[in-house]
């Protein structure tokens, strides 16, 4: 029996005209969404995912034009006038956006913003509309629904705001809900709760859904069918399992393989990379969109390109993912041992002794780092993971001396460096480098790479000769896969990935002993992230430097680290080797965090632990365990009143928690990843 | 509630500013070159008579004592006696002038605020279209004209050529402003000329910003009609910066209209200040400048309060749920 599709997009083309050029945003996109079906759309940034959703809502910027058909239950939305379209928006088709905070009007109460939807579309009175709003909020498990409608958006947490936005989309019980990266701005534990909620509501309201994300794990969790987009085209669609188990398009395969996920660690696997980056598409360009970056391309690519049915329900524009007529790329982990650096006297490259870092004044004091004790071994990678506001970045910045610690001591190779970088010796500065999340802001835009990389060489290494410096700069640029020609380029001329490579090159040009990496890949697309991660792994092996790698992404941390430290609200929850923390976690927060990470493997689903609420206000003075307000295993009053003791699990593994040992063992045997 | 706290702290701050400013004004006038008694008596006066006058005016007392006397007089509502027009109580001329200025300021406000906001919103909503270009051009053109040029232009067109309105804004002796309301029109227009470009451009750009915001997009994609989105979702947020601008110019409007008032011969506070300065009438200068200062501080205060009242982010603090 063939049921009618809720949405059918036929040959949709969208282009933007600017003064000088025409940019193709969508090219011949054909997709359909069946009743109650969840279609996941995956793509890197700039692949037209968002344009697609706005095209469905008929909301393109003035310079955008579309051709084709968008049939919603048989009616062509593109042919409708703006007035007619209003009846669909928010009523039959509703949308949820990436940034809940800015999507809510700051000067109107939440209640008002919910009520107007049904008042317009259903002609409800305000009383009735409020009733419906509260009912819907209760469906979303918002405890105090009656209280929330009286509040303003800034008075509630980000996770809560996104639930309000979802409620807003659900008010008229739409047939189709479009979710555009709805959890990207949220923390991983909040994300997990929202994803569960979305699935639950989809069942409850019999909706169809389009879920757009760059995050393959998230899409895997919520969708039935998946479409992969690349540069404005759909390159492959199919059932979730088919896409993950048997991808046919070289891009799909490459994309899936470049994401670090459970079981993928640097010791065994090198991440797949896709050379180059996503470029804009001009009107003249035809043929395969991926040709510039494809490693399976051959002479037939031009003519044969086009959507074909590969198997039942599985369509692909190219089936050369496993083509053997081109030599396969070899990605091998070289097993060379890491050279030892520094004097052997100090086994530990870094020691933090009860380090505190506060911001603000008394009364409004933010305890960003609240008593950290830590030792980092030489030649190791310490992954620091935690959600936003847990103090991981502040700790990294304190170590690098962006600001001195409020209290406590930092020892680097045995030297006390508990001061700001201005007061540190050149030797310490040389050996302790920092890479930021946003390389665009840390590289001086008016300098060329030669100047940017050469400066620390001259100042800290004392290499005076320009020729000598240039030679070294070219060497280091080659190491980070940037050619010699990059030496005269300025940051503006580089893509995001290239900029981060340049930042890595600058840091490594003076062979530091310790590199603090603060979310260095979070702003990058998956394919580019993989290449930067590979680069960091290679350089560490080669130079023997140690890394403090700070990230919110457990998969990345897991891939890269030797030791992992989990932080919450400025304190350590758990510390141990990678296998210990990921393989047998002993702290409830680590457990929750691991359970929240969406898995890329479609066969695996795991129960996520729903944490209550949001992290408490960091200005609050915490007496007991910082996690006690949200802990799902809280044992009682002691958690609120007494700071949890350090419990040694093994020589290298400890947690701060009141739980009795047998309960910790339960966490460990349930296992996270 | 944090709004109350803010209110009280700003109130205190305002009082402090006024006190500090009054002292500063007193001091400034004090260090102005020339001796007061000498000025009063003229260059021909003998030293003895100057000394005697200094004595009667108690000019020889220490600075703080004189300031105290001056300030306490003000608090009791006594602005002192004019130096230039001997024997005339400043009170008797000052408040009438203030009244005139207020009336002028109010009529200007009634003219330009709705006009600039309306056209600014219109331009913002239609950004890039023809109506926007016209409004933006008008704004730029009027902004580029200094008020004496636009004033003269207005006089030439409406008084000289069309003979519709009086040439100057002088009130005939024995009459009040209320009997001569038409004299307000040209000065008010001239102020509108100055303010229109300023305020409407502000309104336009804040409207564009708000119309491009995520929450306006969200409202449109909720299926709300465009008009409703503009008035219910966008306008309130887009008004906030404009209110600040209007409020900050209030002080200027209520007393700083020296050029406009002088040009039209309007009997307001601005022209009074001008006269006081020209005749070195020190007590009058002090009264004028202090009053203008108070208006400035007060309007800033009102603006701040209005802004925080309209902005729920300030009115309601974030509570943790
Ligand atoms: S093999 Fe050819 S057609 Fe297929 S993705 Fe690569 S370049 Fe495109
Ligand atoms: S100390 Fe208590 S509240 Fe904190 S993590 Fe352990 S069980 Fe949970």
mmCIF file of C-alpha atoms in Angstrom, chain A residues 316-442:
data_model
loop_
_atom_site.group_PDB
_atom_site.id
_atom_site.type_symbol
_atom_site.label_atom_id
_atom_site.label_comp_id
_atom_site.label_asym_id
_atom_site.label_seq_id
_atom_site.Cartn_x
_atom_site.Cartn_y
_atom_site.Cartn_z
ATOM 1 C CA UNK A 316 22.770 7.476 -4.654
ATOM 2 C CA UNK A 317 24.296 9.794 -7.169
ATOM 3 C CA UNK A 318 27.476 7.766 -7.344
ATOM 4 C CA UNK A 319 28.367 4.262 -6.304
ATOM 5 C CA UNK A 320 32.102 4.406 -6.358
ATOM 6 C CA UNK A 321 32.597 4.438 -2.601
ATOM 7 C CA UNK A 322 34.413 1.102 -2.776
ATOM 8 C CA UNK A 323 35.800 1.499 -6.261
ATOM 9 C CA UNK A 324 38.988 -0.443 -6.702
ATOM 10 C CA UNK A 325 40.238 1.022 -9.939
ATOM 11 C CA UNK A 326 41.948 3.805 -8.056
ATOM 12 C CA UNK A 327 44.590 3.046 -5.484
ATOM 13 C CA UNK A 328 43.106 3.083 -2.009
ATOM 14 C CA UNK A 329 44.378 5.691 0.345
ATOM 15 C CA UNK A 330 46.471 4.190 3.060
ATOM 16 C CA UNK A 331 45.798 5.482 6.485
ATOM 17 C CA UNK A 332 48.140 3.804 8.815
ATOM 18 C CA UNK A 333 48.962 4.448 12.350
ATOM 19 C CA UNK A 334 52.707 4.606 12.599
ATOM 20 C CA UNK A 335 53.762 2.891 15.739
ATOM 21 C CA UNK A 336 56.937 4.786 16.379
ATOM 22 C CA UNK A 337 57.657 5.555 19.975
ATOM 23 C CA UNK A 338 57.361 9.057 21.251
ATOM 24 C CA UNK A 339 60.686 10.772 21.809
ATOM 25 C CA UNK A 340 61.325 11.920 25.322
ATOM 26 C CA UNK A 341 61.778 15.614 25.809
ATOM 27 C CA UNK A 342 62.811 17.785 28.663
ATOM 28 C CA UNK A 343 64.968 16.827 31.571
ATOM 29 C CA UNK A 344 64.217 13.490 33.082
ATOM 30 C CA UNK A 345 64.347 14.975 36.553
ATOM 31 C CA UNK A 346 60.753 16.010 36.393
ATOM 32 C CA UNK A 347 58.491 13.207 35.481
ATOM 33 C CA UNK A 348 55.544 15.548 35.428
ATOM 34 C CA UNK A 349 55.393 18.277 32.885
ATOM 35 C CA UNK A 350 52.637 20.089 34.736
ATOM 36 C CA UNK A 351 51.397 20.145 38.297
ATOM 37 C CA UNK A 352 48.419 22.056 39.589
ATOM 38 C CA UNK A 353 48.362 22.389 43.313
ATOM 39 C CA UNK A 354 44.975 23.475 44.628
ATOM 40 C CA UNK A 355 44.432 26.022 41.894
ATOM 41 C CA UNK A 356 41.535 28.448 42.106
ATOM 42 C CA UNK A 357 40.479 31.088 39.645
ATOM 43 C CA UNK A 358 37.656 33.466 40.526
ATOM 44 C CA UNK A 359 36.144 36.262 38.515
ATOM 45 C CA UNK A 360 34.095 39.238 39.634
ATOM 46 C CA UNK A 361 33.729 40.797 43.043
ATOM 47 C CA UNK A 362 32.543 39.492 46.341
ATOM 48 C CA UNK A 363 28.850 38.668 46.210
ATOM 49 C CA UNK A 364 28.941 38.062 42.472
ATOM 50 C CA UNK A 365 32.003 35.902 42.488
ATOM 51 C CA UNK A 366 32.161 33.328 39.744
ATOM 52 C CA UNK A 367 34.159 30.335 40.840
ATOM 53 C CA UNK A 368 35.368 29.273 37.420
ATOM 54 C CA UNK A 369 38.110 27.008 38.724
ATOM 55 C CA UNK A 370 37.393 25.864 42.217
ATOM 56 C CA UNK A 371 40.285 23.915 43.611
ATOM 57 C CA UNK A 372 42.014 21.701 41.051
ATOM 58 C CA UNK A 373 44.797 19.271 41.910
ATOM 59 C CA UNK A 374 46.370 17.644 38.939
ATOM 60 C CA UNK A 375 49.573 16.204 37.626
ATOM 61 C CA UNK A 376 50.246 15.703 33.966
ATOM 62 C CA UNK A 377 52.865 13.261 32.847
ATOM 63 C CA UNK A 378 55.412 14.083 30.220
ATOM 64 C CA UNK A 379 54.616 13.004 26.638
ATOM 65 C CA UNK A 380 50.981 12.420 27.312
ATOM 66 C CA UNK A 381 47.708 13.852 26.138
ATOM 67 C CA UNK A 382 45.321 14.876 28.854
ATOM 68 C CA UNK A 383 41.769 15.321 27.644
ATOM 69 C CA UNK A 384 39.706 17.704 29.713
ATOM 70 C CA UNK A 385 36.000 17.309 29.151
ATOM 71 C CA UNK A 386 32.940 18.958 30.591
ATOM 72 C CA UNK A 387 29.955 21.021 29.620
ATOM 73 C CA UNK A 388 29.971 24.737 29.032
ATOM 74 C CA UNK A 389 30.709 26.665 32.172
ATOM 75 C CA UNK A 390 32.570 23.840 33.876
ATOM 76 C CA UNK A 391 35.764 25.854 33.997
ATOM 77 C CA UNK A 392 37.790 23.757 31.573
ATOM 78 C CA UNK A 393 38.782 26.680 29.399
ATOM 79 C CA UNK A 394 39.547 28.891 32.368
ATOM 80 C CA UNK A 395 41.823 26.205 33.699
ATOM 81 C CA UNK A 396 43.634 25.992 30.367
ATOM 82 C CA UNK A 397 43.968 29.746 30.198
ATOM 83 C CA UNK A 398 45.264 29.917 33.743
ATOM 84 C CA UNK A 399 47.908 27.349 32.903
ATOM 85 C CA UNK A 400 49.023 29.356 29.896
ATOM 86 C CA UNK A 401 49.050 32.500 31.995
ATOM 87 C CA UNK A 402 46.306 34.469 30.292
ATOM 88 C CA UNK A 403 45.422 35.206 33.870
ATOM 89 C CA UNK A 404 47.186 34.162 37.029
ATOM 90 C CA UNK A 405 45.452 31.825 39.465
ATOM 91 C CA UNK A 406 43.553 33.441 42.319
ATOM 92 C CA UNK A 407 45.013 30.887 44.686
ATOM 93 C CA UNK A 408 47.241 27.857 44.352
ATOM 94 C CA UNK A 409 50.404 26.896 42.565
ATOM 95 C CA UNK A 410 51.142 25.827 39.015
ATOM 96 C CA UNK A 411 54.407 24.011 38.407
ATOM 97 C CA UNK A 412 55.711 23.591 34.895
ATOM 98 C CA UNK A 413 58.711 21.321 34.601
ATOM 99 C CA UNK A 414 59.303 22.055 38.237
ATOM 100 C CA UNK A 415 59.234 25.843 37.805
ATOM 101 C CA UNK A 416 56.584 27.807 39.613
ATOM 102 C CA UNK A 417 54.528 29.639 36.971
ATOM 103 C CA UNK A 418 51.584 30.811 39.056
ATOM 104 C CA UNK A 419 51.809 34.246 37.490
ATOM 105 C CA UNK A 420 50.504 35.885 34.355
ATOM 106 C CA UNK A 421 52.470 35.265 31.143
ATOM 107 C CA UNK A 422 54.001 38.708 31.260
ATOM 108 C CA UNK A 423 55.995 37.682 34.280
ATOM 109 C CA UNK A 424 57.065 34.333 32.924
ATOM 110 C CA UNK A 425 60.539 33.641 31.638
ATOM 111 C CA UNK A 426 61.077 33.370 27.874
ATOM 112 C CA UNK A 427 61.937 29.743 28.376
ATOM 113 C CA UNK A 428 58.551 29.013 29.933
ATOM 114 C CA UNK A 429 56.787 31.026 27.236
ATOM 115 C CA UNK A 430 58.527 29.059 24.543
ATOM 116 C CA UNK A 431 57.680 25.734 26.087
ATOM 117 C CA UNK A 432 54.080 26.410 26.916
ATOM 118 C CA UNK A 433 51.818 27.279 24.001
ATOM 119 C CA UNK A 434 48.109 27.741 23.502
ATOM 120 C CA UNK A 435 45.779 27.079 20.570
ATOM 121 C CA UNK A 436 42.367 28.687 20.659
ATOM 122 C CA UNK A 437 39.023 27.581 19.387
ATOM 123 C CA UNK A 438 38.813 30.457 16.990
ATOM 124 C CA UNK A 439 42.047 30.819 15.062
ATOM 125 C CA UNK A 440 40.628 33.771 13.152
ATOM 126 C CA UNK A 441 40.786 35.842 16.268
ATOM 127 C CA UNK A 442 44.162 34.714 17.531
#
